[in-house]
XYZ file of C-alpha atoms in Angstrom:
590
model
C 7.345 38.144 24.822
C 8.975 36.002 22.133
C 9.113 32.398 20.959
C 11.527 30.083 19.176
C 10.933 26.722 17.559
C 13.446 24.642 19.459
C 12.914 21.060 18.361
C 10.800 18.938 16.040
C 9.979 15.328 16.851
C 9.381 14.468 13.215
C 6.834 12.042 11.863
C 7.788 8.753 10.277
C 7.259 8.140 6.554
C 3.648 7.478 5.639
C 3.612 3.955 4.229
C 1.243 1.924 2.083
C 1.437 -1.826 1.692
C 2.794 -2.866 -1.674
C 3.944 0.674 -2.567
C 7.628 1.606 -2.655
C 8.841 4.537 -0.547
C 11.501 6.762 -2.109
C 14.161 8.177 0.226
C 15.886 11.344 -0.984
C 19.687 11.395 -0.896
C 21.566 14.510 0.215
C 24.552 15.109 -2.120
C 26.359 16.744 0.810
C 25.757 13.645 2.920
C 24.145 15.428 5.866
C 20.443 14.649 5.540
C 17.901 12.363 3.936
C 14.335 13.029 2.785
C 10.948 11.369 2.987
C 7.304 12.424 2.939
C 4.298 12.146 5.224
C 0.933 13.689 4.349
C 1.456 17.247 3.127
C 4.964 17.511 4.560
C 8.503 16.764 3.455
C 10.741 15.704 6.343
C 14.422 16.656 6.193
C 16.257 14.495 8.714
C 19.882 14.529 9.776
C 21.353 11.146 8.923
C 23.979 11.117 11.679
C 21.606 12.405 14.359
C 18.004 11.726 13.255
C 16.610 13.564 16.280
C 17.489 16.734 14.309
C 14.768 17.339 11.752
C 13.073 20.045 9.723
C 9.787 19.912 7.841
C 8.551 21.595 4.672
C 4.802 22.237 4.707
C 3.911 24.276 1.641
C 2.124 21.637 -0.449
C -1.670 21.855 -0.488
C -1.990 18.174 -1.429
C -0.389 14.980 -0.140
C 3.316 14.888 -1.011
C 4.585 11.644 -2.495
C 8.297 12.149 -3.243
C 11.148 14.601 -2.670
C 14.589 14.756 -4.283
C 17.690 16.888 -3.701
C 19.287 18.664 -6.633
C 22.898 17.418 -7.059
C 24.090 20.903 -6.079
C 22.417 20.431 -2.701
C 20.915 23.921 -2.806
C 17.386 22.937 -3.831
C 14.817 20.213 -3.258
C 12.085 19.233 -5.703
C 8.943 17.695 -4.217
C 5.888 16.332 -6.004
C 2.345 15.650 -4.815
C -0.752 13.662 -5.775
C -2.131 16.496 -7.931
C 0.919 16.467 -10.219
C 2.504 19.672 -8.909
C 6.269 19.954 -8.494
C 7.653 22.589 -6.151
C 11.360 23.476 -6.236
C 12.465 25.177 -3.043
C 15.557 26.443 -1.285
C 17.445 24.354 1.289
C 19.844 27.027 2.539
C 17.272 29.258 4.246
C 15.110 28.335 7.201
C 12.004 29.590 5.384
C 12.614 27.236 2.400
C 11.574 29.858 -0.124
C 9.856 28.641 -3.280
C 11.961 28.972 -6.435
C 9.676 27.461 -9.087
C 6.439 25.520 -9.320
C 5.388 23.358 -12.282
C 2.668 20.898 -13.195
C 4.204 18.562 -15.800
C 1.064 16.384 -15.862
C -2.160 15.825 -13.937
C -1.860 12.892 -11.596
C 0.159 11.448 -8.737
C 3.929 11.965 -8.977
C 5.896 8.873 -7.999
C 9.549 9.775 -8.608
C 11.855 12.691 -9.471
C 15.420 12.654 -10.835
C 17.973 15.385 -11.731
C 20.895 15.544 -14.136
C 24.256 15.946 -12.412
C 24.495 19.646 -13.356
C 21.173 20.356 -11.578
C 19.746 21.911 -14.746
C 17.315 19.249 -15.952
C 14.853 17.041 -14.145
C 12.642 14.086 -14.955
C 9.277 13.566 -13.265
C 7.137 10.416 -13.575
C 3.890 9.084 -12.179
C 0.229 8.470 -12.922
C -0.586 11.089 -15.535
C -3.783 10.883 -17.551
C -2.403 11.669 -21.011
C 1.272 11.046 -20.282
C 3.224 9.381 -17.510
C 6.333 11.560 -17.357
C 8.133 14.706 -18.434
C 11.706 15.979 -18.763
C 12.264 19.725 -18.520
C 14.673 22.509 -17.568
C 14.413 23.270 -13.877
C 14.497 27.077 -14.246
C 12.028 27.499 -17.112
C 9.960 24.346 -17.360
C 10.856 24.011 -21.048
C 10.741 20.451 -22.356
C 14.028 18.681 -23.113
C 12.593 15.489 -24.540
C 9.873 12.946 -23.982
C 9.455 9.905 -21.800
C 8.177 7.202 -24.130
C 7.995 3.438 -24.227
C 5.379 2.887 -21.531
C 1.673 2.114 -21.668
C 0.969 2.376 -17.922
C 1.962 4.504 -14.931
C 5.703 4.952 -14.390
C 6.918 4.083 -10.894
C 10.573 5.069 -11.000
C 13.018 7.176 -13.013
C 16.728 7.943 -12.894
C 19.262 9.922 -14.925
C 22.835 8.838 -15.561
C 25.082 10.974 -13.335
C 27.827 11.219 -15.956
C 27.920 12.205 -19.612
C 26.708 11.057 -22.061
C 23.344 11.316 -20.323
C 20.936 8.410 -20.294
C 17.459 8.094 -18.808
C 15.813 4.930 -17.478
C 12.248 4.433 -16.242
C 10.334 1.496 -14.750
C 6.602 1.023 -15.130
C 3.503 -0.938 -14.169
C 3.613 -2.301 -17.721
C 6.506 -4.523 -16.512
C 9.108 -2.870 -18.749
C 12.134 -0.625 -18.369
C 12.499 2.123 -20.966
C 15.959 3.328 -22.014
C 16.370 6.833 -23.501
C 19.272 8.918 -24.754
C 19.657 12.678 -24.744
C 19.314 15.527 -24.244
C 16.878 16.096 -25.760
C 15.829 12.711 -24.461
C 14.423 10.230 -26.961
C 13.174 6.722 -26.342
C 15.500 4.012 -27.680
C 14.247 0.614 -26.540
C 12.571 -1.315 -23.723
C 13.871 -4.079 -21.492
C 11.266 -6.798 -20.983
C 12.993 -9.126 -18.519
C 10.600 -8.436 -15.631
C 7.345 -10.375 -15.341
C 5.637 -8.019 -12.862
C 5.626 -4.308 -11.999
C 9.017 -2.577 -12.091
C 9.262 -0.727 -8.781
C 12.692 0.896 -8.878
C 15.458 1.821 -11.347
C 18.755 3.367 -10.208
C 22.096 4.246 -11.854
C 25.308 3.591 -9.974
C 27.140 6.771 -8.845
C 29.837 6.276 -11.526
C 27.174 5.812 -14.231
C 28.666 2.558 -15.511
C 25.707 0.378 -14.540
C 22.091 0.577 -13.481
C 19.836 -1.751 -11.522
C 16.165 -2.517 -12.060
C 14.001 -4.087 -9.336
C 10.541 -5.558 -9.666
C 7.610 -7.131 -7.890
C 8.758 -10.461 -9.372
C 11.712 -10.524 -6.952
C 14.265 -9.853 -9.719
C 17.127 -7.355 -9.645
C 18.766 -6.939 -13.050
C 22.085 -5.161 -13.635
C 22.570 -3.447 -17.015
C 25.277 -1.440 -18.736
C 24.815 2.252 -17.976
C 25.772 3.516 -21.431
C 24.212 0.938 -23.740
C 21.426 -0.520 -21.583
C 22.553 -4.091 -22.295
C 21.775 -6.693 -19.664
C 24.835 -7.687 -17.604
C 23.526 -10.090 -14.940
C 20.692 -11.015 -12.624
C 21.510 -10.734 -8.923
C 21.156 -13.965 -7.011
C 20.704 -16.070 -10.125
C 16.998 -16.615 -10.748
C 15.680 -14.358 -7.977
C 17.169 -11.830 -5.613
C 14.342 -12.079 -3.066
C 11.420 -14.365 -2.284
C 9.101 -11.364 -2.380
C 8.747 -8.226 -4.444
C 11.725 -5.843 -4.478
C 10.658 -2.256 -3.794
C 13.930 -0.333 -3.740
C 17.647 -0.530 -4.451
C 20.449 1.844 -3.507
C 24.097 1.800 -4.631
C 27.165 2.216 -2.451
C 29.108 5.464 -2.962
C 31.921 3.581 -4.764
C 29.444 1.762 -7.080
C 30.784 -1.665 -6.126
C 27.827 -2.804 -4.024
C 24.128 -2.146 -3.564
C 21.362 -2.907 -1.097
C 17.814 -4.010 -1.863
C 14.598 -3.856 0.181
C 11.920 -6.503 -0.226
C 8.472 -7.579 0.848
C 10.016 -10.824 2.120
C 11.042 -8.802 5.213
C 14.739 -8.748 4.348
C 17.307 -6.280 3.086
C 20.226 -7.719 1.128
C 23.709 -6.374 0.485
C 25.017 -7.373 -2.957
C 28.394 -7.492 -4.654
C 27.572 -5.944 -8.025
C 30.516 -7.544 -9.841
C 29.747 -11.148 -8.814
C 25.972 -10.833 -8.453
C 26.002 -12.575 -5.077
C 24.530 -11.560 -1.737
C 27.167 -10.596 0.805
C 24.799 -10.087 3.743
C 21.106 -10.674 4.402
C 19.483 -8.470 7.017
C 16.482 -10.196 8.594
C 14.068 -7.503 9.703
C 11.415 -9.618 11.467
C 8.485 -11.946 10.919
C 5.483 -9.622 11.133
C 3.751 -8.229 8.060
C 4.736 -4.729 9.271
C 8.385 -5.779 8.863
C 8.125 -5.738 5.060
C 10.838 -3.454 3.670
C 9.572 -0.840 1.202
C 12.515 1.537 0.864
C 16.262 1.797 1.359
C 19.159 4.237 1.125
C 22.955 3.913 1.175
C 24.498 7.254 2.132
C 28.046 7.617 3.425
C 28.513 4.695 5.827
C 24.819 4.477 6.670
C 22.609 1.687 5.351
C 18.965 2.587 5.974
C 15.722 0.753 5.283
C 12.056 1.647 5.807
C 9.580 -0.892 7.182
C 5.879 -1.011 6.348
C 5.366 0.178 9.938
C 7.240 3.372 9.017
C 10.181 2.535 11.277
C 13.545 3.750 9.999
C 16.185 1.047 10.422
C 19.938 1.716 10.555
C 21.444 -1.597 9.461
C 24.482 -3.209 11.057
C 26.715 -5.162 8.682
C 28.358 -6.894 11.654
C 25.050 -8.035 13.102
C 22.479 -8.462 10.308
C 19.759 -9.729 12.656
C 19.671 -6.574 14.792
C 19.770 -2.999 13.468
C 22.160 -0.496 14.978
C 19.145 1.647 15.803
C 15.475 1.878 14.920
C 13.886 5.317 14.650
C 10.248 5.204 15.724
C 7.503 7.768 15.979
C 4.060 8.720 14.710
C 2.951 8.320 11.113
C -0.667 9.467 11.612
C -2.198 12.601 13.134
C -1.314 13.199 16.792
C -4.394 14.026 18.858
C -2.976 14.644 22.298
C 0.235 15.278 24.172
C 1.165 15.520 27.850
C 4.308 15.801 29.984
C 5.299 13.665 32.966
C 8.157 14.623 35.297
C 10.121 12.128 37.344
C 13.467 12.541 39.100
C 13.875 15.960 37.527
C 13.488 14.601 34.003
C 10.598 15.497 31.725
C 9.121 12.912 29.385
C 6.609 13.685 26.633
C 3.769 11.274 25.921
C 1.880 11.627 22.654
C -1.008 9.602 21.229
C -2.021 9.369 17.582
C -5.033 8.521 15.460
C -3.847 4.975 14.747
C -3.697 4.051 18.448
C 0.037 4.478 18.987
C 1.539 6.065 22.088
C 5.018 7.552 21.832
C 7.380 8.187 24.707
C 9.642 11.091 23.773
C 12.595 12.816 25.339
C 14.351 15.967 24.201
C 17.423 14.098 22.993
C 16.042 11.020 21.308
C 12.974 8.973 20.566
C 12.795 6.276 23.214
C 10.185 3.982 21.802
C 6.849 3.326 20.235
C 4.150 1.452 22.120
C 0.749 0.301 20.934
C -2.226 0.763 23.254
C -2.870 -2.940 23.661
C 0.777 -3.373 24.691
C 0.365 -0.790 27.466
C -2.698 -2.214 29.200
C -0.577 -3.680 31.951
C 0.926 -0.218 32.516
C -2.433 1.551 32.745
C -1.966 2.976 36.228
C 1.318 4.622 35.275
C -0.101 6.156 32.128
C -3.177 7.503 33.883
C -0.970 9.399 36.330
C 0.275 11.505 33.439
C -3.247 12.156 32.154
C -3.326 11.479 28.423
C -6.702 12.607 26.963
C -9.568 10.783 25.349
C -7.416 8.187 23.587
C -6.172 7.025 26.942
C -9.733 6.890 28.155
C -10.059 3.866 25.891
C -7.022 2.384 27.615
C -8.491 2.992 31.056
C -11.846 1.561 30.042
C -10.277 -1.611 28.695
C -8.283 -2.172 31.874
C -11.349 -1.585 34.029
C -13.384 -4.008 31.864
C -16.075 -1.360 31.329
C -18.314 -0.849 28.331
C -18.656 2.875 27.678
C -19.775 4.993 24.771
C -16.940 6.832 23.010
C -14.878 8.690 25.659
C -14.211 12.353 24.902
C -11.969 13.482 27.736
C -9.959 12.234 30.714
C -8.884 14.210 33.775
C -7.099 12.944 36.886
C -6.767 14.002 40.500
C -4.842 12.774 43.568
C -6.081 9.665 45.325
C -6.400 7.577 42.201
C -9.427 9.543 40.909
C -10.110 9.766 37.196
C -12.963 11.575 35.470
C -14.040 10.223 32.076
C -16.449 12.304 30.000
C -18.307 10.308 27.336
C -20.940 11.132 24.752
C -23.924 10.850 27.097
C -22.532 10.094 30.542
C -19.821 11.022 33.032
C -17.915 8.288 34.871
C -15.793 8.542 38.008
C -13.056 5.934 38.388
C -11.025 5.224 41.489
C -7.949 3.024 41.283
C -9.007 1.995 37.756
C -12.452 0.841 38.881
C -15.787 2.473 38.120
C -17.262 3.860 41.326
C -19.903 6.331 40.086
C -21.791 7.194 36.900
C -23.819 10.241 35.911
C -26.287 9.284 33.206
C -29.718 10.414 31.984
C -28.225 13.891 31.769
C -30.305 16.802 30.528
C -27.273 18.151 28.638
C -24.583 16.798 26.327
C -21.206 16.640 28.124
C -18.208 17.721 26.053
C -15.192 17.946 28.351
C -14.196 17.789 31.998
C -11.574 18.879 34.500
C -10.657 17.747 38.012
C -9.508 20.206 40.674
C -5.894 19.402 41.688
C -7.087 19.082 45.279
C -9.456 16.288 44.290
C -12.496 18.139 45.688
C -14.342 19.260 42.568
C -15.110 18.035 39.065
C -16.204 20.482 36.373
C -18.048 19.251 33.279
C -18.529 21.469 30.231
C -21.539 20.982 28.000
C -22.682 21.604 24.473
C -25.177 24.136 25.872
C -22.354 26.497 26.877
C -22.571 25.755 30.596
C -20.037 24.312 33.053
C -21.576 22.154 35.821
C -19.739 21.834 39.111
C -19.787 18.568 41.068
C -18.264 18.003 44.489
C -16.389 14.755 44.976
C -17.711 13.121 48.114
C -16.064 9.776 48.740
C -16.788 7.688 45.660
C -19.574 9.823 44.252
C -20.233 13.083 42.448
C -22.747 15.505 43.953
C -24.289 18.185 41.779
C -23.652 21.563 43.362
C -26.696 22.971 41.569
C -24.655 25.671 39.878
C -23.602 26.208 36.280
C -20.953 28.625 35.067
C -21.669 30.425 31.818
C -19.409 30.191 28.776
C -20.176 32.027 25.515
C -20.722 28.859 23.464
C -20.258 25.094 23.349
C -17.432 24.274 25.758
C -14.399 22.796 23.979
C -11.687 22.557 26.661
C -11.166 23.227 30.364
C -8.354 23.131 32.895
C -7.865 24.096 36.538
C -4.628 25.931 37.270
C -1.960 23.870 38.998
C -2.527 25.735 42.281
C -6.293 25.291 41.980
C -6.953 29.047 42.076
C -8.469 29.428 38.597
C -10.528 27.521 36.046
C -9.927 28.170 32.355
C -12.794 27.473 29.948
C -12.667 27.735 26.156
C -15.539 27.492 23.698
C -16.424 27.323 20.028
C -17.012 31.107 19.989
C -13.219 31.533 20.274
C -13.318 32.904 23.822
C -11.033 31.965 26.713
C -12.745 32.706 30.046
C -11.001 32.588 33.427
C -12.971 31.976 36.637
C -11.539 32.701 40.101
C -12.402 30.087 42.711
C -11.651 32.357 45.695
C -14.384 34.735 44.467
C -16.948 31.943 44.181
C -16.081 31.313 40.511
C -16.461 34.942 39.488
C -15.309 35.798 35.974
C -11.798 37.191 36.195
C -11.298 37.994 32.517
C -12.127 37.070 28.931
C -9.374 36.658 26.357
C -9.863 37.081 22.602
C -7.553 36.469 19.655
C -8.281 33.143 17.961
C -9.979 33.187 14.559
C -11.484 29.703 14.882
C -12.667 27.308 17.570
C -10.260 26.773 20.476
C -9.526 23.079 21.004
C -6.902 22.866 23.756
C -5.783 24.726 26.869
C -2.812 24.237 29.217
C -1.545 26.128 32.282
C 2.132 26.868 32.753
C 3.716 25.534 35.970
C 3.919 29.075 37.435
C 0.118 29.513 36.983
C 0.773 32.955 35.525
C 0.546 31.949 31.872
C -1.874 29.926 29.831
C -1.534 28.420 26.348
C -4.425 27.821 23.963
C -4.577 26.348 20.471
C -7.272 26.559 17.850
C -8.394 25.319 14.475
C -6.830 28.523 13.072
C -3.393 26.819 13.425
C -2.435 29.405 16.055
C -1.076 29.051 19.572
C -1.546 31.906 22.033
C 0.325 32.407 25.302
C -1.769 34.544 27.670
C -0.669 36.391 30.814
C -3.343 35.991 33.485
C -2.499 39.226 35.316
C -2.536 41.305 32.129
C -5.064 40.442 29.396
C -3.287 42.746 26.927
C 0.011 40.898 27.308
C -0.061 37.950 24.926
C 2.142 36.074 22.491
C 0.907 34.644 19.206
C 2.584 31.734 17.415
C 1.050 31.746 13.911
C 1.127 28.597 11.774
C 2.583 26.586 14.634
C 1.896 23.479 12.538
C 1.325 24.936 9.091
C -1.825 23.738 7.280
C -2.923 21.760 10.361
C -4.629 22.861 13.553
C -2.827 22.286 16.842
C -4.602 19.423 18.610
C -2.979 19.532 22.049
C -0.598 21.474 24.319
C 1.538 20.713 27.363
C 4.155 22.596 29.367
C 7.524 21.090 30.263
C 8.497 24.101 32.393
C 7.661 27.809 32.541
C 9.530 28.479 29.299
C 9.066 25.245 27.325
C 5.857 24.290 25.516
C 5.145 21.215 23.380
C 2.440 21.013 20.721
C 0.957 18.270 18.551
C -0.999 18.307 15.310
C -2.440 16.408 12.367
C 0.968 16.610 10.648
C 2.041 13.684 12.912
C 4.778 15.837 14.467
C 5.391 17.019 18.008
C 7.146 20.372 18.395
C 8.995 21.945 21.291
C 8.916 25.749 21.712
C 10.966 28.058 23.911
C 8.935 30.955 25.338
C 10.502 34.149 26.681
C 8.492 36.672 28.700
């Protein structure tokens, strides 16, 4: 048995209101970079459905930047660590790790020869450092600021110059190497969010929360002009990015617009209106090849259209928070993945592209359709809202033919039929944890915190206690009947997967061991011969029901995060979700 990571439905950037998001530019023009949680996402700019993730940081990653050679990426996190790692190998091997200061890193820049780098942020004793990439030796100091530095850039041509923008509302100009502070520019009246040199090094732009974008001479630092006259935007400007030929630049603003500027005349050529909602604020942008990209506060990645500024060419959507459950629905021979995240978003995914992002309250009128694909406890909230019920926090949802839905809550079990409550089990002498409906619609199994599985027969619109409890080895964490209804799989906090055979009056067929931590999810393959489980040990196991010794382990399926949910597309395709806000597709060979 073998496995292959086939596809990654990558997370969106993790955004924070009023905080700029830096997008990393690929010098080879193929990819772009952003961060979410502890991961760095490497996304193909021509086909953003192609993505890779780097997951080696122990703390939240804040920024990532390609070396001009394209062979390495430097990424910094909230603890002040900078990791420099390889881009040419799939494993992304670590080359060097440094800690230039203690505190959140906000921006990273390289010299054009890929030998020196500048790192800035929220240090305690200092706010930035400039050093050699291969030794960490200092090549100057970043002076001129009294508060945290938000942005830094290095002139891409000789003689080198360094610029930095800070919360102290100034831009510092330095010469080097070794880099020494020369003077400050004090034209901004609020935080300076972004500073960027043009690709030819002749000019640089500074952007601030005061709505100003100032163009200066790249060699001397002298002020050349202010874009748009008095103000470039009606809101704070969070990012600017130059065109490859240095003649134009784009800017992203909290006023929910992106503007395209002619750098020589200082006038706006095009204004891209991104919407009217607060989530349409633009906090980042990138101009790479012919692509103009902006990032909304919602995390959406917008590909701008110069011929139609009121409608992007495409909008890349997805999850930005931890994904708690995933399921697969098949219709007309096509499989669609549904995933639900911590922030209440439901994604509809295909294997070729991301179709859309829906919020739970927007899907209430589609409740029946969603229930048929059986989402998990997050969709229990959706069902409850549609049925106008008031229930304690739902833990699990399971469906059966005939419009039946079982909802397991903290202290009661509810049976729904056609989205209406028809029966309730309350005043229970045990704490229900999870439930499963037999595919024939005849039986409901409820697992408890006491390590027992109660069986209830479904008789019309009611549940009848069969007076029998199956024994697990600990608190039941997940259950599932096989698709043919022949077996019941039960997992527990003692890391045991137990299979019961219905034809033998629920006799124990086998116990499976392998996980090092609590098992949280279980899913049967369509052929009923294989079973997938995931645990808090970040592992996924594929078990063979007919042979307990035949198993496949996928270690670190979502590195540094446990796998929250599993679903099969077909006998050889498995999808997984995790706290890293990504959904992954795996190919399994037996």
